[in-house]
């Protein structure tokens, strides 16, 4: 049964990074188990979308009824971050703002090499996974 808890945290963090630590806390996992599962979930999502990102973007474009807005708040933010700090900035903000899927698709759209995307996302995903998990568990013990 513990594997079901781990899989739940992995699946939650594949879609929304912060959902991983929250799910781990709710399922009574230790903070380090939560951090590991959160990073694994994010990286599964990153690897899938790094290798299938272009195809997914083309598929969405084919079936989209209306053209997407060229300049949305999110696309302006992504371009601003890209201009200031490149892939490092995108990877740094992916767990906080862009979600693993969104951050990876942004990197793919800027034609960043696959290995660079995976390495940067792993680095910053690990850092944020540990910070969020440990911080959330410490906050819970205070309350």
PDB file of C-alpha atoms in Angstrom:
ATOM      1  CA  UNK A   1       0.000   0.000   0.000  1.00  0.00           C
ATOM      2  CA  UNK A   2       2.848   2.519   0.501  1.00  0.00           C
ATOM      3  CA  UNK A   3       3.468   2.439  -3.252  1.00  0.00           C
ATOM      4  CA  UNK A   4       0.005   3.894  -3.828  1.00  0.00           C
ATOM      5  CA  UNK A   5       0.966   6.887  -1.678  1.00  0.00           C
ATOM      6  CA  UNK A   6       4.172   7.413  -3.644  1.00  0.00           C
ATOM      7  CA  UNK A   7       2.391   7.122  -6.976  1.00  0.00           C
ATOM      8  CA  UNK A   8      -0.236   9.633  -5.818  1.00  0.00           C
ATOM      9  CA  UNK A   9       2.439  12.201  -4.985  1.00  0.00           C
ATOM     10  CA  UNK A  10       4.251  11.552  -8.278  1.00  0.00           C
ATOM     11  CA  UNK A  11       1.057  11.967 -10.303  1.00  0.00           C
ATOM     12  CA  UNK A  12       0.076  15.121  -8.443  1.00  0.00           C
ATOM     13  CA  UNK A  13       3.461  16.749  -9.010  1.00  0.00           C
ATOM     14  CA  UNK A  14       3.477  15.816 -12.697  1.00  0.00           C
ATOM     15  CA  UNK A  15       0.661  18.295 -13.256  1.00  0.00           C
ATOM     16  CA  UNK A  16       1.294  20.932 -10.582  1.00  0.00           C
ATOM     17  CA  UNK A  17       4.567  20.952  -8.671  1.00  0.00           C
ATOM     18  CA  UNK A  18       3.198  22.319  -5.398  1.00  0.00           C
ATOM     19  CA  UNK A  19       0.550  19.578  -5.362  1.00  0.00           C
ATOM     20  CA  UNK A  20       3.294  17.016  -4.658  1.00  0.00           C
ATOM     21  CA  UNK A  21       4.317  18.335  -1.234  1.00  0.00           C
ATOM     22  CA  UNK A  22       0.682  18.928  -0.303  1.00  0.00           C
ATOM     23  CA  UNK A  23      -0.249  15.361  -1.283  1.00  0.00           C
ATOM     24  CA  UNK A  24       2.745  13.952   0.592  1.00  0.00           C
ATOM     25  CA  UNK A  25       1.748  15.845   3.715  1.00  0.00           C
ATOM     26  CA  UNK A  26      -1.857  14.698   3.411  1.00  0.00           C
ATOM     27  CA  UNK A  27      -0.740  11.067   2.949  1.00  0.00           C
ATOM     28  CA  UNK A  28       1.589  11.217   6.003  1.00  0.00           C
ATOM     29  CA  UNK A  29       4.822  10.578   4.111  1.00  0.00           C
ATOM     30  CA  UNK A  30       8.097  11.864   5.537  1.00  0.00           C
ATOM     31  CA  UNK A  31       9.361  15.133   4.119  1.00  0.00           C
ATOM     32  CA  UNK A  32      12.239  13.457   2.265  1.00  0.00           C
ATOM     33  CA  UNK A  33       9.927  10.836   0.703  1.00  0.00           C
ATOM     34  CA  UNK A  34       7.679  13.672  -0.384  1.00  0.00           C
ATOM     35  CA  UNK A  35      10.604  15.620  -1.850  1.00  0.00           C
ATOM     36  CA  UNK A  36      11.847  12.608  -3.817  1.00  0.00           C
ATOM     37  CA  UNK A  37       8.398  11.745  -5.179  1.00  0.00           C
ATOM     38  CA  UNK A  38       7.779  15.389  -6.093  1.00  0.00           C
ATOM     39  CA  UNK A  39      11.024  15.614  -8.075  1.00  0.00           C
ATOM     40  CA  UNK A  40      10.354  12.262  -9.766  1.00  0.00           C
ATOM     41  CA  UNK A  41       6.888  13.458 -10.798  1.00  0.00           C
ATOM     42  CA  UNK A  42       8.199  16.718 -12.195  1.00  0.00           C
ATOM     43  CA  UNK A  43      10.974  14.970 -14.095  1.00  0.00           C
ATOM     44  CA  UNK A  44       8.601  12.389 -15.580  1.00  0.00           C
ATOM     45  CA  UNK A  45       6.524  15.240 -16.906  1.00  0.00           C
ATOM     46  CA  UNK A  46       9.607  17.088 -18.167  1.00  0.00           C
ATOM     47  CA  UNK A  47      11.016  14.050 -19.989  1.00  0.00           C
ATOM     48  CA  UNK A  48       7.677  13.242 -21.607  1.00  0.00           C
ATOM     49  CA  UNK A  49       7.169  16.797 -22.835  1.00  0.00           C
ATOM     50  CA  UNK A  50      10.786  17.318 -23.903  1.00  0.00           C
ATOM     51  CA  UNK A  51      10.516  14.382 -26.276  1.00  0.00           C
ATOM     52  CA  UNK A  52       6.877  14.896 -27.297  1.00  0.00           C
ATOM     53  CA  UNK A  53       6.527  18.664 -26.811  1.00  0.00           C
ATOM     54  CA  UNK A  54       6.695  19.720 -30.445  1.00  0.00           C
ATOM     55  CA  UNK A  55       4.266  17.007 -31.509  1.00  0.00           C
ATOM     56  CA  UNK A  56       1.840  17.945 -28.721  1.00  0.00           C
ATOM     57  CA  UNK A  57       2.012  21.628 -29.672  1.00  0.00           C
ATOM     58  CA  UNK A  58       1.265  20.764 -33.317  1.00  0.00           C
ATOM     59  CA  UNK A  59      -1.620  18.490 -32.302  1.00  0.00           C
ATOM     60  CA  UNK A  60      -3.157  21.209 -30.131  1.00  0.00           C
ATOM     61  CA  UNK A  61      -2.750  23.766 -32.918  1.00  0.00           C
ATOM     62  CA  UNK A  62      -4.467  21.467 -35.401  1.00  0.00           C
ATOM     63  CA  UNK A  63      -7.612  21.016 -33.297  1.00  0.00           C
ATOM     64  CA  UNK A  64      -7.799  24.502 -31.811  1.00  0.00           C
ATOM     65  CA  UNK A  65     -10.896  26.351 -33.027  1.00  0.00           C
ATOM     66  CA  UNK A  66      -9.571  29.866 -32.452  1.00  0.00           C
ATOM     67  CA  UNK A  67      -6.059  31.195 -32.721  1.00  0.00           C
ATOM     68  CA  UNK A  68      -4.388  31.718 -29.324  1.00  0.00           C
ATOM     69  CA  UNK A  69      -3.597  35.249 -28.265  1.00  0.00           C
ATOM     70  CA  UNK A  70      -0.071  36.104 -29.282  1.00  0.00           C
ATOM     71  CA  UNK A  71       0.659  38.284 -26.278  1.00  0.00           C
ATOM     72  CA  UNK A  72      -0.906  36.973 -23.095  1.00  0.00           C
ATOM     73  CA  UNK A  73       0.348  37.755 -19.602  1.00  0.00           C
ATOM     74  CA  UNK A  74       1.964  34.325 -19.376  1.00  0.00           C
ATOM     75  CA  UNK A  75       3.728  34.583 -22.753  1.00  0.00           C
ATOM     76  CA  UNK A  76       5.029  38.064 -21.912  1.00  0.00           C
ATOM     77  CA  UNK A  77       6.356  36.763 -18.598  1.00  0.00           C
ATOM     78  CA  UNK A  78       8.049  33.822 -20.321  1.00  0.00           C
ATOM     79  CA  UNK A  79       9.733  36.071 -22.890  1.00  0.00           C
ATOM     80  CA  UNK A  80      10.848  38.512 -20.196  1.00  0.00           C
ATOM     81  CA  UNK A  81      12.352  35.706 -18.109  1.00  0.00           C
ATOM     82  CA  UNK A  82      13.984  34.187 -21.205  1.00  0.00           C
ATOM     83  CA  UNK A  83      15.595  37.501 -22.195  1.00  0.00           C
ATOM     84  CA  UNK A  84      16.917  38.171 -18.691  1.00  0.00           C
ATOM     85  CA  UNK A  85      18.186  34.749 -17.639  1.00  0.00           C
ATOM     86  CA  UNK A  86      17.593  32.169 -20.372  1.00  0.00           C
ATOM     87  CA  UNK A  87      16.910  28.545 -19.583  1.00  0.00           C
ATOM     88  CA  UNK A  88      18.117  28.936 -15.995  1.00  0.00           C
ATOM     89  CA  UNK A  89      15.360  31.460 -15.307  1.00  0.00           C
ATOM     90  CA  UNK A  90      12.695  29.309 -16.935  1.00  0.00           C
ATOM     91  CA  UNK A  91      13.814  26.250 -14.928  1.00  0.00           C
ATOM     92  CA  UNK A  92      14.022  28.278 -11.714  1.00  0.00           C
ATOM     93  CA  UNK A  93      10.458  29.542 -12.066  1.00  0.00           C
ATOM     94  CA  UNK A  94       8.882  26.384 -13.494  1.00  0.00           C
ATOM     95  CA  UNK A  95       7.984  24.815 -10.118  1.00  0.00           C
ATOM     96  CA  UNK A  96       6.614  28.114  -8.825  1.00  0.00           C
ATOM     97  CA  UNK A  97       4.851  29.723 -11.781  1.00  0.00           C
ATOM     98  CA  UNK A  98       4.818  27.734 -14.992  1.00  0.00           C
ATOM     99  CA  UNK A  99       4.073  24.135 -13.833  1.00  0.00           C
ATOM    100  CA  UNK A 100       6.272  21.279 -15.093  1.00  0.00           C
ATOM    101  CA  UNK A 101       4.288  20.939 -18.316  1.00  0.00           C
ATOM    102  CA  UNK A 102       4.167  24.678 -18.999  1.00  0.00           C
ATOM    103  CA  UNK A 103       7.838  25.311 -18.243  1.00  0.00           C
ATOM    104  CA  UNK A 104       8.908  22.424 -20.436  1.00  0.00           C
ATOM    105  CA  UNK A 105       6.731  23.569 -23.339  1.00  0.00           C
ATOM    106  CA  UNK A 106       8.188  27.081 -22.980  1.00  0.00           C
ATOM    107  CA  UNK A 107      11.710  25.648 -23.162  1.00  0.00           C
ATOM    108  CA  UNK A 108      10.779  23.489 -26.161  1.00  0.00           C
ATOM    109  CA  UNK A 109       9.277  26.503 -27.935  1.00  0.00           C
ATOM    110  CA  UNK A 110      12.556  28.410 -27.432  1.00  0.00           C
ATOM    111  CA  UNK A 111      14.379  25.437 -29.026  1.00  0.00           C
ATOM    112  CA  UNK A 112      16.568  24.711 -25.997  1.00  0.00           C
ATOM    113  CA  UNK A 113      18.566  21.464 -26.384  1.00  0.00           C
ATOM    114  CA  UNK A 114      16.862  18.507 -24.684  1.00  0.00           C
ATOM    115  CA  UNK A 115      19.751  17.661 -22.384  1.00  0.00           C
ATOM    116  CA  UNK A 116      19.944  21.263 -21.185  1.00  0.00           C
ATOM    117  CA  UNK A 117      16.223  21.319 -20.401  1.00  0.00           C
ATOM    118  CA  UNK A 118      16.407  18.044 -18.486  1.00  0.00           C
ATOM    119  CA  UNK A 119      19.537  19.036 -16.533  1.00  0.00           C
ATOM    120  CA  UNK A 120      18.250  22.492 -15.573  1.00  0.00           C
ATOM    121  CA  UNK A 121      14.809  21.207 -14.623  1.00  0.00           C
ATOM    122  CA  UNK A 122      16.368  18.435 -12.520  1.00  0.00           C
ATOM    123  CA  UNK A 123      18.594  20.904 -10.679  1.00  0.00           C
ATOM    124  CA  UNK A 124      15.890  23.445  -9.894  1.00  0.00           C
ATOM    125  CA  UNK A 125      13.197  20.821  -9.353  1.00  0.00           C
ATOM    126  CA  UNK A 126      15.378  19.145  -6.735  1.00  0.00           C
ATOM    127  CA  UNK A 127      16.158  22.423  -5.001  1.00  0.00           C
ATOM    128  CA  UNK A 128      12.522  23.532  -4.927  1.00  0.00           C
ATOM    129  CA  UNK A 129      11.281  20.049  -4.038  1.00  0.00           C
ATOM    130  CA  UNK A 130      13.479  19.944  -0.941  1.00  0.00           C
ATOM    131  CA  UNK A 131      12.688  23.536   0.045  1.00  0.00           C
ATOM    132  CA  UNK A 132       8.920  23.169  -0.398  1.00  0.00           C
ATOM    133  CA  UNK A 133       8.648  19.760   1.243  1.00  0.00           C
ATOM    134  CA  UNK A 134      10.868  20.579   4.210  1.00  0.00           C
ATOM    135  CA  UNK A 135       9.300  24.013   4.631  1.00  0.00           C
ATOM    136  CA  UNK A 136       5.754  22.684   4.500  1.00  0.00           C
ATOM    137  CA  UNK A 137       6.508  19.975   7.064  1.00  0.00           C
ATOM    138  CA  UNK A 138       8.234  22.496   9.355  1.00  0.00           C
ATOM    139  CA  UNK A 139       5.289  24.883   9.008  1.00  0.00           C
ATOM    140  CA  UNK A 140       2.885  22.071   9.898  1.00  0.00           C
ATOM    141  CA  UNK A 141       4.825  21.268  13.070  1.00  0.00           C
ATOM    142  CA  UNK A 142       4.600  24.919  14.149  1.00  0.00           C
ATOM    143  CA  UNK A 143       0.841  25.107  13.721  1.00  0.00           C
TER     144      UNK A 143
END
